[in-house]
mmCIF file of C-alpha atoms and ligand atoms in Angstrom:
data_model
loop_
_atom_site.group_PDB
_atom_site.id
_atom_site.type_symbol
_atom_site.label_atom_id
_atom_site.label_comp_id
_atom_site.label_asym_id
_atom_site.label_seq_id
_atom_site.Cartn_x
_atom_site.Cartn_y
_atom_site.Cartn_z
ATOM 1 C CA MET A 1 104.389 103.084 156.820
ATOM 2 C CA GLN A 2 101.048 103.384 155.091
ATOM 3 C CA ASN A 3 98.012 105.139 156.413
ATOM 4 C CA VAL A 4 95.319 102.513 155.883
ATOM 5 C CA PRO A 5 91.850 103.775 156.772
ATOM 6 C CA ALA A 6 88.979 101.533 157.754
ATOM 7 C CA SER A 7 87.803 99.289 154.951
ATOM 8 C CA SER A 8 84.643 100.340 153.173
ATOM 9 C CA ALA A 9 83.534 96.697 152.975
ATOM 10 C CA GLN A 10 80.230 97.400 154.736
ATOM 11 C CA HIS A 11 79.056 99.451 151.734
ATOM 12 C CA ARG A 12 77.786 98.181 148.396
ATOM 13 C CA PRO A 13 80.649 97.120 146.104
ATOM 14 C CA VAL A 14 81.207 99.662 143.337
ATOM 15 C CA SER A 15 82.113 99.107 139.710
ATOM 16 C CA ILE A 16 85.230 101.052 138.820
ATOM 17 C CA GLY A 17 86.855 101.884 135.519
ATOM 18 C CA LEU A 18 90.477 103.037 135.458
ATOM 19 C CA VAL A 19 91.797 104.887 132.412
ATOM 20 C CA GLY A 20 95.604 104.704 132.267
ATOM 21 C CA ARG A 21 97.860 102.297 134.118
ATOM 22 C CA GLY A 22 101.050 104.388 134.195
ATOM 23 C CA LEU A 23 102.641 105.666 137.411
ATOM 24 C CA VAL A 24 99.441 107.091 138.910
ATOM 25 C CA GLY A 25 97.087 104.394 137.570
ATOM 26 C CA SER A 26 99.301 101.626 138.989
ATOM 27 C CA LYS A 27 99.340 103.358 142.387
ATOM 28 C CA VAL A 28 95.555 103.629 142.335
ATOM 29 C CA LEU A 29 95.327 99.847 141.905
ATOM 30 C CA GLU A 30 97.895 99.323 144.670
ATOM 31 C CA ILE A 31 96.052 101.560 147.151
ATOM 32 C CA LEU A 32 92.623 100.098 146.347
ATOM 33 C CA GLN A 33 94.154 96.736 147.174
ATOM 34 C CA GLU A 34 95.878 97.942 150.385
ATOM 35 C CA ARG A 35 92.632 99.417 151.639
ATOM 36 C CA GLN A 36 90.477 96.563 150.443
ATOM 37 C CA THR A 37 88.057 99.051 148.969
ATOM 38 C CA SER A 38 84.865 97.230 148.172
ATOM 39 C CA ILE A 39 84.956 96.776 144.395
ATOM 40 C CA GLY A 40 82.408 94.726 142.485
ATOM 41 C CA GLU A 41 83.905 95.103 139.025
ATOM 42 C CA LEU A 42 87.189 96.571 137.788
ATOM 43 C CA ARG A 43 87.836 97.480 134.148
ATOM 44 C CA VAL A 44 91.082 99.049 132.910
ATOM 45 C CA PHE A 45 91.459 101.175 129.769
ATOM 46 C CA ALA A 46 94.479 102.591 127.959
ATOM 47 C CA THR A 47 95.764 103.352 124.447
ATOM 48 C CA PRO A 48 95.403 100.866 121.563
ATOM 49 C CA ARG A 49 99.035 99.768 122.087
ATOM 50 C CA SER A 50 98.075 98.291 125.479
ATOM 51 C CA VAL A 51 94.800 96.662 124.435
ATOM 52 C CA GLY A 52 94.618 92.970 125.376
ATOM 53 C CA GLN A 53 97.478 93.127 127.891
ATOM 54 C CA ILE A 54 96.544 91.473 131.162
ATOM 55 C CA ILE A 55 96.698 93.114 134.596
ATOM 56 C CA GLU A 56 96.728 90.787 137.599
ATOM 57 C CA TRP A 57 94.666 92.403 140.340
ATOM 58 C CA GLN A 58 93.638 90.530 143.482
ATOM 59 C CA ASP A 59 92.246 87.233 142.155
ATOM 60 C CA HIS A 60 91.326 88.705 138.793
ATOM 61 C CA ARG A 61 92.955 88.893 135.414
ATOM 62 C CA VAL A 62 91.815 92.140 133.817
ATOM 63 C CA SER A 63 92.267 92.580 130.062
ATOM 64 C CA ILE A 64 93.014 96.196 129.049
ATOM 65 C CA GLU A 65 90.427 97.806 126.762
ATOM 66 C CA ASP A 66 90.732 100.691 124.289
ATOM 67 C CA ALA A 67 89.789 103.830 126.263
ATOM 68 C CA ALA A 68 88.742 105.799 123.185
ATOM 69 C CA THR A 69 86.152 103.329 121.889
ATOM 70 C CA ALA A 70 84.969 101.486 125.018
ATOM 71 C CA ASP A 71 81.404 101.589 126.289
ATOM 72 C CA TYR A 72 81.509 102.649 129.964
ATOM 73 C CA SER A 73 77.839 101.914 130.736
ATOM 74 C CA GLY A 74 77.289 99.981 133.952
ATOM 75 C CA LEU A 75 80.305 101.457 135.777
ATOM 76 C CA ASP A 76 79.707 103.661 138.853
ATOM 77 C CA LEU A 77 82.984 105.554 138.523
ATOM 78 C CA VAL A 78 85.723 106.119 135.995
ATOM 79 C CA ILE A 79 89.074 107.369 137.311
ATOM 80 C CA ASN A 80 91.027 109.100 134.577
ATOM 81 C CA THR A 81 94.808 108.838 134.893
ATOM 82 C CA ALA A 82 95.429 109.560 131.217
ATOM 83 C CA ASP A 83 96.265 113.105 130.172
ATOM 84 C CA GLY A 84 94.273 116.307 129.756
ATOM 85 C CA ASN A 85 93.629 115.654 126.063
ATOM 86 C CA PHE A 86 91.841 112.434 126.926
ATOM 87 C CA ALA A 87 89.836 114.283 129.594
ATOM 88 C CA ARG A 88 88.941 117.031 127.117
ATOM 89 C CA ASP A 89 87.829 114.594 124.409
ATOM 90 C CA HIS A 90 86.121 111.869 126.457
ATOM 91 C CA ALA A 91 84.970 113.112 129.899
ATOM 92 C CA ASP A 92 81.501 114.178 128.789
ATOM 93 C CA ARG A 93 80.954 111.080 126.635
ATOM 94 C CA ILE A 94 81.929 108.807 129.550
ATOM 95 C CA ALA A 95 79.900 110.725 132.143
ATOM 96 C CA GLY A 96 76.979 110.673 129.679
ATOM 97 C CA GLN A 97 77.077 106.865 129.790
ATOM 98 C CA GLY A 98 76.483 106.913 133.583
ATOM 99 C CA PRO A 99 79.712 106.821 135.586
ATOM 100 C CA VAL A 100 81.068 109.759 137.578
ATOM 101 C CA PHE A 101 84.281 110.880 135.830
ATOM 102 C CA ILE A 102 87.037 111.514 138.413
ATOM 103 C CA ASP A 103 89.813 113.338 136.600
ATOM 104 C CA SER A 104 93.435 113.541 137.690
ATOM 105 C CA SER A 105 94.440 115.666 134.695
ATOM 106 C CA PHE A 106 94.556 119.463 134.581
ATOM 107 C CA TYR A 107 91.790 119.830 132.020
ATOM 108 C CA TRP A 108 88.627 120.494 134.100
ATOM 109 C CA ARG A 109 90.208 122.083 137.171
ATOM 110 C CA GLN A 110 89.320 125.656 136.319
ATOM 111 C CA ASP A 111 85.775 124.910 135.108
ATOM 112 C CA THR A 112 83.640 126.354 137.909
ATOM 113 C CA THR A 113 80.841 123.870 137.153
ATOM 114 C CA VAL A 114 83.214 121.009 138.066
ATOM 115 C CA PRO A 115 84.070 120.498 141.758
ATOM 116 C CA LEU A 116 87.812 120.686 142.465
ATOM 117 C CA LEU A 117 88.085 118.255 145.340
ATOM 118 C CA ILE A 118 90.648 117.301 147.956
ATOM 119 C CA PRO A 119 88.468 114.958 150.023
ATOM 120 C CA THR A 120 90.259 115.693 153.302
ATOM 121 C CA ILE A 121 89.939 119.481 152.812
ATOM 122 C CA ASN A 122 86.768 120.502 150.984
ATOM 123 C CA PRO A 123 84.295 117.570 150.932
ATOM 124 C CA GLN A 124 81.503 120.133 151.461
ATOM 125 C CA ILE A 125 81.635 121.049 147.769
ATOM 126 C CA LEU A 126 79.887 117.741 147.031
ATOM 127 C CA PRO A 127 76.146 117.489 147.651
ATOM 128 C CA ALA A 128 75.234 116.374 151.199
ATOM 129 C CA LYS A 129 72.869 113.722 149.844
ATOM 130 C CA GLY A 130 71.459 112.409 146.599
ATOM 131 C CA LYS A 131 73.636 111.127 143.775
ATOM 132 C CA VAL A 132 76.633 112.787 142.164
ATOM 133 C CA SER A 133 76.910 112.766 138.402
ATOM 134 C CA GLY A 134 79.201 114.315 135.814
ATOM 135 C CA LYS A 135 82.803 115.185 136.556
ATOM 136 C CA ILE A 136 85.005 115.722 139.628
ATOM 137 C CA ALA A 137 88.476 117.242 139.210
ATOM 138 C CA LYS A 138 91.513 116.490 141.349
ATOM 139 C CA SER A 139 94.060 119.218 141.930
ATOM 140 C CA ASN A 140 97.657 119.209 140.686
ATOM 141 C CA CYS A 141 100.100 117.116 142.752
ATOM 142 C CA THR A 142 102.143 120.068 144.077
ATOM 143 C CA THR A 143 99.001 122.055 144.893
ATOM 144 C CA THR A 144 97.505 119.057 146.687
ATOM 145 C CA ILE A 145 100.573 118.400 148.856
ATOM 146 C CA GLY A 146 100.869 122.105 149.736
ATOM 147 C CA ALA A 147 97.150 122.437 150.504
ATOM 148 C CA ILE A 148 97.116 119.380 152.787
ATOM 149 C CA ALA A 149 99.994 120.944 154.760
ATOM 150 C CA LEU A 150 98.391 124.390 154.974
ATOM 151 C CA ASN A 151 94.795 123.391 155.675
ATOM 152 C CA PRO A 152 94.950 122.927 159.476
ATOM 153 C CA LEU A 153 96.923 126.171 159.856
ATOM 154 C CA HIS A 154 94.456 128.009 157.613
ATOM 155 C CA ASN A 155 91.559 126.675 159.713
ATOM 156 C CA ALA A 156 93.246 128.029 162.850
ATOM 157 C CA ALA A 157 94.522 131.406 161.668
ATOM 158 C CA GLY A 158 93.252 132.218 158.133
ATOM 159 C CA LEU A 159 95.653 132.389 155.195
ATOM 160 C CA LYS A 160 96.518 135.923 154.099
ATOM 161 C CA SER A 161 99.299 135.351 151.537
ATOM 162 C CA LEU A 162 101.723 132.680 150.326
ATOM 163 C CA THR A 163 105.287 132.847 149.042
ATOM 164 C CA VAL A 164 106.348 129.452 147.743
ATOM 165 C CA SER A 165 109.246 127.737 145.981
ATOM 166 C CA THR A 166 108.692 124.172 144.825
ATOM 167 C CA TYR A 167 111.234 121.422 144.158
ATOM 168 C CA GLN A 168 109.422 118.947 141.931
ATOM 169 C CA SER A 169 110.433 115.392 141.067
ATOM 170 C CA THR A 170 110.647 113.884 137.598
ATOM 171 C CA SER A 171 107.934 111.260 138.225
ATOM 172 C CA GLY A 172 105.561 114.237 138.229
ATOM 173 C CA GLN A 173 105.831 113.892 134.457
ATOM 174 C CA GLY A 174 104.801 110.229 134.498
ATOM 175 C CA ASN A 175 106.689 107.257 133.111
ATOM 176 C CA PRO A 176 108.163 109.221 130.193
ATOM 177 C CA GLY A 177 109.604 111.824 132.595
ATOM 178 C CA THR A 178 111.064 109.152 134.858
ATOM 179 C CA GLN A 179 112.675 107.339 131.921
ATOM 180 C CA GLU A 180 114.172 110.528 130.494
ATOM 181 C CA HIS A 181 115.632 111.440 133.893
ATOM 182 C CA LEU A 182 117.048 107.925 134.350
ATOM 183 C CA ALA A 183 118.670 107.902 130.902
ATOM 184 C CA GLN A 184 120.241 111.338 131.486
ATOM 185 C CA THR A 185 121.492 110.356 134.929
ATOM 186 C CA LYS A 186 123.158 107.234 133.512
ATOM 187 C CA ALA A 187 124.699 109.277 130.697
ATOM 188 C CA MET A 188 126.060 111.972 133.023
ATOM 189 C CA ILE A 189 127.309 109.799 135.908
ATOM 190 C CA SER A 190 130.706 109.265 134.292
ATOM 191 C CA ARG A 191 131.052 112.974 133.470
ATOM 192 C CA VAL A 192 131.512 114.238 136.998
ATOM 193 C CA ASP A 193 134.395 116.512 136.021
ATOM 194 C CA GLU A 194 132.181 118.378 133.578
ATOM 195 C CA LEU A 195 129.488 118.723 136.245
ATOM 196 C CA ILE A 196 131.984 120.128 138.738
ATOM 197 C CA HIS A 197 134.162 122.251 136.507
ATOM 198 C CA GLY A 198 131.854 123.282 133.677
ATOM 199 C CA GLN A 199 130.211 121.559 130.764
ATOM 200 C CA GLN A 200 132.535 120.767 127.862
ATOM 201 C CA LYS A 201 130.302 118.390 125.885
ATOM 202 C CA PRO A 202 126.606 118.615 125.057
ATOM 203 C CA TYR A 203 124.213 117.621 127.815
ATOM 204 C CA PRO A 204 122.120 114.518 126.882
ATOM 205 C CA GLU A 205 119.039 115.319 124.850
ATOM 206 C CA PHE A 206 115.760 116.097 126.610
ATOM 207 C CA THR A 207 112.295 116.103 125.084
ATOM 208 C CA ILE A 208 109.856 115.454 127.946
ATOM 209 C CA PHE A 209 111.141 118.325 130.094
ATOM 210 C CA PRO A 210 112.040 121.835 128.883
ATOM 211 C CA ALA A 211 115.488 121.495 130.529
ATOM 212 C CA GLY A 212 117.844 118.747 131.639
ATOM 213 C CA THR A 213 116.952 117.047 134.924
ATOM 214 C CA ALA A 214 119.993 114.930 135.830
ATOM 215 C CA PHE A 215 122.080 116.726 138.472
ATOM 216 C CA ASN A 216 120.216 119.911 137.619
ATOM 217 C CA ALA A 217 117.611 122.363 138.955
ATOM 218 C CA ALA A 218 115.585 124.431 136.469
ATOM 219 C CA PRO A 219 112.780 126.878 137.309
ATOM 220 C CA LEU A 220 110.830 125.574 134.334
ATOM 221 C CA ALA A 221 108.336 123.066 135.727
ATOM 222 C CA GLY A 222 105.639 122.694 133.097
ATOM 223 C CA THR A 223 105.944 124.918 130.065
ATOM 224 C CA MET A 224 106.419 128.660 129.722
ATOM 225 C CA PRO A 225 103.385 130.183 128.006
ATOM 226 C CA ALA A 226 103.064 133.784 126.901
ATOM 227 C CA ASP A 227 103.033 135.338 130.374
ATOM 228 C CA ASP A 228 105.734 135.289 133.024
ATOM 229 C CA HIS A 229 104.531 132.174 134.868
ATOM 230 C CA THR A 230 105.027 128.530 133.917
ATOM 231 C CA THR A 231 101.971 126.298 133.588
ATOM 232 C CA GLU A 232 102.839 124.643 136.940
ATOM 233 C CA GLU A 233 102.984 128.049 138.631
ATOM 234 C CA ARG A 234 99.601 129.052 137.185
ATOM 235 C CA LYS A 235 98.123 125.742 138.348
ATOM 236 C CA TYR A 236 99.521 126.260 141.848
ATOM 237 C CA ILE A 237 98.053 129.756 142.126
ATOM 238 C CA ASN A 238 94.636 129.092 140.572
ATOM 239 C CA GLU A 239 94.019 125.738 142.195
ATOM 240 C CA THR A 240 95.165 126.762 145.695
ATOM 241 C CA ARG A 241 92.751 129.702 145.531
ATOM 242 C CA ARG A 242 89.902 127.416 144.425
ATOM 243 C CA ILE A 243 90.593 124.741 147.052
ATOM 244 C CA PHE A 244 90.550 127.269 149.911
ATOM 245 C CA ASP A 245 87.792 129.340 148.305
ATOM 246 C CA LEU A 246 90.025 132.428 148.535
ATOM 247 C CA PRO A 247 89.832 133.760 144.957
ATOM 248 C CA LYS A 248 92.078 136.752 145.642
ATOM 249 C CA LEU A 249 94.698 135.102 147.891
ATOM 250 C CA PRO A 250 98.057 136.718 146.959
ATOM 251 C CA ILE A 251 100.436 133.926 145.927
ATOM 252 C CA ASP A 252 104.018 134.239 144.691
ATOM 253 C CA VAL A 253 105.398 130.926 143.485
ATOM 254 C CA THR A 254 108.423 129.624 141.601
ATOM 255 C CA CYS A 255 108.216 125.994 140.469
ATOM 256 C CA VAL A 256 111.554 124.228 140.058
ATOM 257 C CA ARG A 257 112.179 120.804 138.542
ATOM 258 C CA VAL A 258 114.984 119.009 140.366
ATOM 259 C CA GLY A 259 116.857 115.767 139.751
ATOM 260 C CA VAL A 260 114.810 113.687 142.199
ATOM 261 C CA PHE A 261 112.729 110.689 141.090
ATOM 262 C CA ASN A 262 109.835 110.910 143.532
ATOM 263 C CA CYS A 263 108.389 113.467 145.997
ATOM 264 C CA HIS A 264 107.649 117.115 145.532
ATOM 265 C CA CYS A 265 109.016 119.549 148.149
ATOM 266 C CA LEU A 266 107.732 123.038 148.904
ATOM 267 C CA SER A 267 109.409 125.810 150.855
ATOM 268 C CA ILE A 268 106.474 127.937 152.030
ATOM 269 C CA LEU A 269 106.254 131.296 153.755
ATOM 270 C CA ALA A 270 102.625 131.517 154.863
ATOM 271 C CA GLU A 271 101.148 134.755 156.166
ATOM 272 C CA PHE A 272 98.091 134.490 158.436
ATOM 273 C CA GLU A 273 95.295 136.870 159.405
ATOM 274 C CA GLN A 274 95.573 135.821 163.088
ATOM 275 C CA LEU A 275 98.650 135.394 165.241
ATOM 276 C CA LEU A 276 100.106 131.905 164.951
ATOM 277 C CA PRO A 277 103.096 131.329 167.236
ATOM 278 C CA VAL A 278 105.331 128.449 166.245
ATOM 279 C CA GLU A 279 104.457 126.420 169.373
ATOM 280 C CA LYS A 280 100.759 126.635 168.492
ATOM 281 C CA ALA A 281 101.524 125.614 164.880
ATOM 282 C CA HIS A 282 103.441 122.566 166.170
ATOM 283 C CA GLU A 283 100.465 121.603 168.321
ATOM 284 C CA ILE A 284 98.037 121.930 165.401
ATOM 285 C CA LEU A 285 100.213 120.020 162.941
ATOM 286 C CA GLU A 286 100.999 117.247 165.406
ATOM 287 C CA GLY A 287 97.309 116.419 165.752
ATOM 288 C CA ALA A 288 96.391 116.838 162.087
ATOM 289 C CA SER A 289 95.341 113.793 160.110
ATOM 290 C CA GLY A 290 97.347 113.001 156.990
ATOM 291 C CA ILE A 291 100.345 114.993 158.297
ATOM 292 C CA VAL A 292 103.614 113.947 159.930
ATOM 293 C CA LEU A 293 105.383 116.728 161.821
ATOM 294 C CA HIS A 294 109.193 116.575 162.002
ATOM 295 C CA ARG A 295 110.959 118.662 164.645
ATOM 296 C CA ASP A 296 114.417 120.136 165.057
ATOM 297 C CA ASP A 297 117.048 118.429 162.879
ATOM 298 C CA ASP A 298 114.679 115.611 161.863
ATOM 299 C CA VAL A 299 114.093 117.010 158.384
ATOM 300 C CA PRO A 300 111.695 115.432 155.867
ATOM 301 C CA GLN A 301 113.424 114.444 152.632
ATOM 302 C CA PRO A 302 112.245 112.740 149.435
ATOM 303 C CA ILE A 303 114.366 109.609 149.910
ATOM 304 C CA PHE A 304 112.573 108.838 153.192
ATOM 305 C CA VAL A 305 109.121 110.209 152.383
ATOM 306 C CA ALA A 306 108.637 108.327 149.061
ATOM 307 C CA GLY A 307 106.092 105.549 149.456
ATOM 308 C CA THR A 308 104.171 107.157 152.340
ATOM 309 C CA ASP A 309 100.610 108.458 152.295
ATOM 310 C CA GLN A 310 101.178 111.421 154.604
ATOM 311 C CA VAL A 311 102.437 114.919 153.887
ATOM 312 C CA HIS A 312 105.584 115.551 155.932
ATOM 313 C CA ILE A 313 106.340 118.974 157.417
ATOM 314 C CA GLY A 314 109.553 120.146 159.055
ATOM 315 C CA ARG A 315 111.668 123.254 159.733
ATOM 316 C CA VAL A 316 108.620 125.087 161.116
ATOM 317 C CA ARG A 317 109.938 128.524 162.028
ATOM 318 C CA GLN A 318 108.459 131.900 162.816
ATOM 319 C CA SER A 319 108.914 134.399 159.996
ATOM 320 C CA ASN A 320 111.547 137.032 160.676
ATOM 321 C CA HIS A 321 109.682 139.834 158.949
ATOM 322 C CA LEU A 322 106.047 138.816 159.607
ATOM 323 C CA GLY A 323 106.618 137.786 163.228
ATOM 324 C CA GLU A 324 103.757 135.732 164.704
ATOM 325 C CA HIS A 325 101.653 136.393 161.599
ATOM 326 C CA GLY A 326 104.015 134.270 159.483
ATOM 327 C CA LEU A 327 105.511 130.787 159.369
ATOM 328 C CA ASN A 328 108.199 129.146 157.269
ATOM 329 C CA LEU A 329 107.525 125.498 156.431
ATOM 330 C CA TRP A 330 109.367 122.750 154.564
ATOM 331 C CA VAL A 331 106.828 120.348 153.078
ATOM 332 C CA VAL A 332 107.480 117.003 151.353
ATOM 333 C CA GLY A 333 104.959 114.578 149.845
ATOM 334 C CA ASP A 334 105.015 111.585 147.524
ATOM 335 C CA ASN A 335 103.568 113.052 144.339
ATOM 336 C CA LEU A 336 102.216 109.661 143.253
ATOM 337 C CA ARG A 337 100.440 108.946 146.557
ATOM 338 C CA PRO A 338 99.029 111.969 148.506
ATOM 339 C CA GLY A 339 99.762 114.083 145.421
ATOM 340 C CA ALA A 340 97.680 111.796 143.212
ATOM 341 C CA ALA A 341 96.517 108.208 143.807
ATOM 342 C CA THR A 342 95.750 108.414 147.550
ATOM 343 C CA ASN A 343 93.556 111.397 146.801
ATOM 344 C CA LEU A 344 91.771 109.592 143.982
ATOM 345 C CA VAL A 345 91.054 106.596 146.223
ATOM 346 C CA ASP A 346 89.963 108.953 149.049
ATOM 347 C CA THR A 347 87.499 110.432 146.546
ATOM 348 C CA VAL A 348 86.129 106.990 145.680
ATOM 349 C CA GLU A 349 85.761 106.148 149.373
ATOM 350 C CA LEU A 350 84.077 109.473 150.142
ATOM 351 C CA LEU A 351 81.505 108.895 147.402
ATOM 352 C CA ILE A 352 80.871 105.367 148.696
ATOM 353 C CA LYS A 353 80.677 106.391 152.363
ATOM 354 C CA GLN A 354 78.285 109.271 151.741
ATOM 355 C CA GLU A 355 76.225 107.094 149.377
ATOM 356 C CA LEU A 356 76.639 109.652 146.593
ATOM 357 C CA ILE A 357 76.919 106.926 143.914
HETATM 358 N N1 NAP B 401 102.748 111.709 137.988
HETATM 359 C C1 NAP B 401 102.265 112.476 138.935
HETATM 360 O O1 NAP B 401 102.929 112.780 139.949
HETATM 361 C C2 NAP B 401 100.874 113.033 138.822
HETATM 362 C C3 NAP B 401 100.303 113.635 139.937
HETATM 363 C C4 NAP B 401 99.014 114.171 139.830
HETATM 364 C C5 NAP B 401 98.328 114.071 138.652
HETATM 365 N N2 NAP B 401 98.916 113.473 137.575
HETATM 366 C C6 NAP B 401 98.130 113.353 136.345
HETATM 367 O O2 NAP B 401 97.769 111.976 136.250
HETATM 368 C C7 NAP B 401 97.745 111.580 134.888
HETATM 369 C C8 NAP B 401 98.651 110.363 134.710
HETATM 370 O O3 NAP B 401 99.946 110.615 135.098
HETATM 371 P P1 NAP B 401 101.021 109.435 135.131
HETATM 372 O O4 NAP B 401 102.163 109.989 135.885
HETATM 373 O O5 NAP B 401 100.417 108.141 135.593
HETATM 374 O O6 NAP B 401 101.387 109.292 133.557
HETATM 375 P P2 NAP B 401 102.030 108.045 132.791
HETATM 376 O O7 NAP B 401 102.918 107.279 133.692
HETATM 377 O O8 NAP B 401 102.600 108.617 131.561
HETATM 378 O O9 NAP B 401 100.798 107.113 132.402
HETATM 379 C C9 NAP B 401 99.778 107.551 131.531
HETATM 380 C C10 NAP B 401 98.812 106.413 131.258
HETATM 381 O O10 NAP B 401 97.709 106.968 130.528
HETATM 382 C C11 NAP B 401 97.499 106.241 129.349
HETATM 383 N N3 NAP B 401 97.112 107.158 128.275
HETATM 384 C C12 NAP B 401 97.790 108.231 127.826
HETATM 385 N N4 NAP B 401 97.103 108.817 126.810
HETATM 386 C C13 NAP B 401 95.995 108.091 126.648
HETATM 387 C C14 NAP B 401 94.897 108.172 125.762
HETATM 388 N N5 NAP B 401 94.804 109.133 124.837
HETATM 389 N N6 NAP B 401 93.935 107.227 125.850
HETATM 390 C C15 NAP B 401 94.009 106.271 126.785
HETATM 391 N N7 NAP B 401 95.002 106.128 127.661
HETATM 392 C C16 NAP B 401 95.991 107.031 127.583
HETATM 393 C C17 NAP B 401 98.802 105.536 129.021
HETATM 394 O O11 NAP B 401 98.444 104.379 128.287
HETATM 395 P P3 NAP B 401 99.505 103.299 127.753
HETATM 396 O O12 NAP B 401 99.890 102.503 128.980
HETATM 397 O O13 NAP B 401 98.725 102.514 126.775
HETATM 398 O O14 NAP B 401 100.636 104.093 127.195
HETATM 399 C C18 NAP B 401 99.371 105.273 130.429
HETATM 400 O O15 NAP B 401 98.918 104.042 130.928
HETATM 401 C C19 NAP B 401 98.134 112.820 134.065
HETATM 402 O O16 NAP B 401 96.955 113.479 133.675
HETATM 403 C C20 NAP B 401 98.885 113.673 135.079
HETATM 404 O O17 NAP B 401 98.808 115.033 134.769
HETATM 405 C C21 NAP B 401 100.166 112.937 137.643
#
């Protein structure tokens, strides 16, 4: 079931550039089409190896251009779904040619001059009127899914601290991550005895992830820099604080990569300033937009949540040691949709609706 908001057809059609047509870029095109977002012109950019390939989109045949050398003048928006290196090297050049640069990569998220936006949570960080220019950053997929789940509870009771474990899918690492996980799974499927009784032979090679993903769980999502947190854990902490404008919010997080193709899950213990009994939390979550509440033994799981635009929450329980100041939550979201592309399209629609472009 998709959450299709009202079409923006009554507004002026916008000219959109899309850099990257991998897992997230393809979803962006799919969601723009589902929502019938009012687009005047669409251009698609990627690496030189993709130049000249044709993308069929609505009634158009769009020929892919070289992202590094293209002239972006005349576009209203450019959505970047290439990596942080592309964002580092090209964001300012592209924004300097006119379009607003909406970045899904990590690169600009901690630059305080760049808004870090989840349109359904903090639209107030954009100007109320006038035109937006420059760059807008989108938060990490796990952060985004967690923040969408927590936002209505935070509005009601005020977040005081978070203790989180994540269970992150392999499509979080794009097409290369998905392919590596698939190849490993195929290689290991006939080696069940080794998986049950201990590994006799070498595990298939991995290069995209820092550990094997097939039939495995490794608390090494992202890379391990010099301190004791992985890059994914640092992103979760820093970006959650920025999104909620709580720069000192205590957050303990462990990010785990698991052998699941799509959907990130989070087990969250949230502490609140105010009392928040579980019945009240149910009431709040049931009425919250972009959220599906699951009760009792109806438990959200990646295999059922994949392909949906909502963040699914289940197992809502009062904390044993925090009492009515704490809740345990199980949160699941499609990392390619609400974790990425849905948010990017929401950003486009927000800019159109508020006439900021
Ligand atoms: N996957 C997720 O769950 C997720 C969620 C949130 C944010 N993100 C972010 O979204 C971005 C895309 O992720 P993805 O999963 O879609 O990755 P992906 O499947 O690997 O696709 C990446 C796309 O970017 C293009 N690209 C890569 N480097 C480029 C460069 N230097 N110049 C131009 N194009 C380049 C590739 O072009 P070719 O087709 O020519 O190879 C490809 O189309 C990343 O920044 C990622 O961190 C991903």
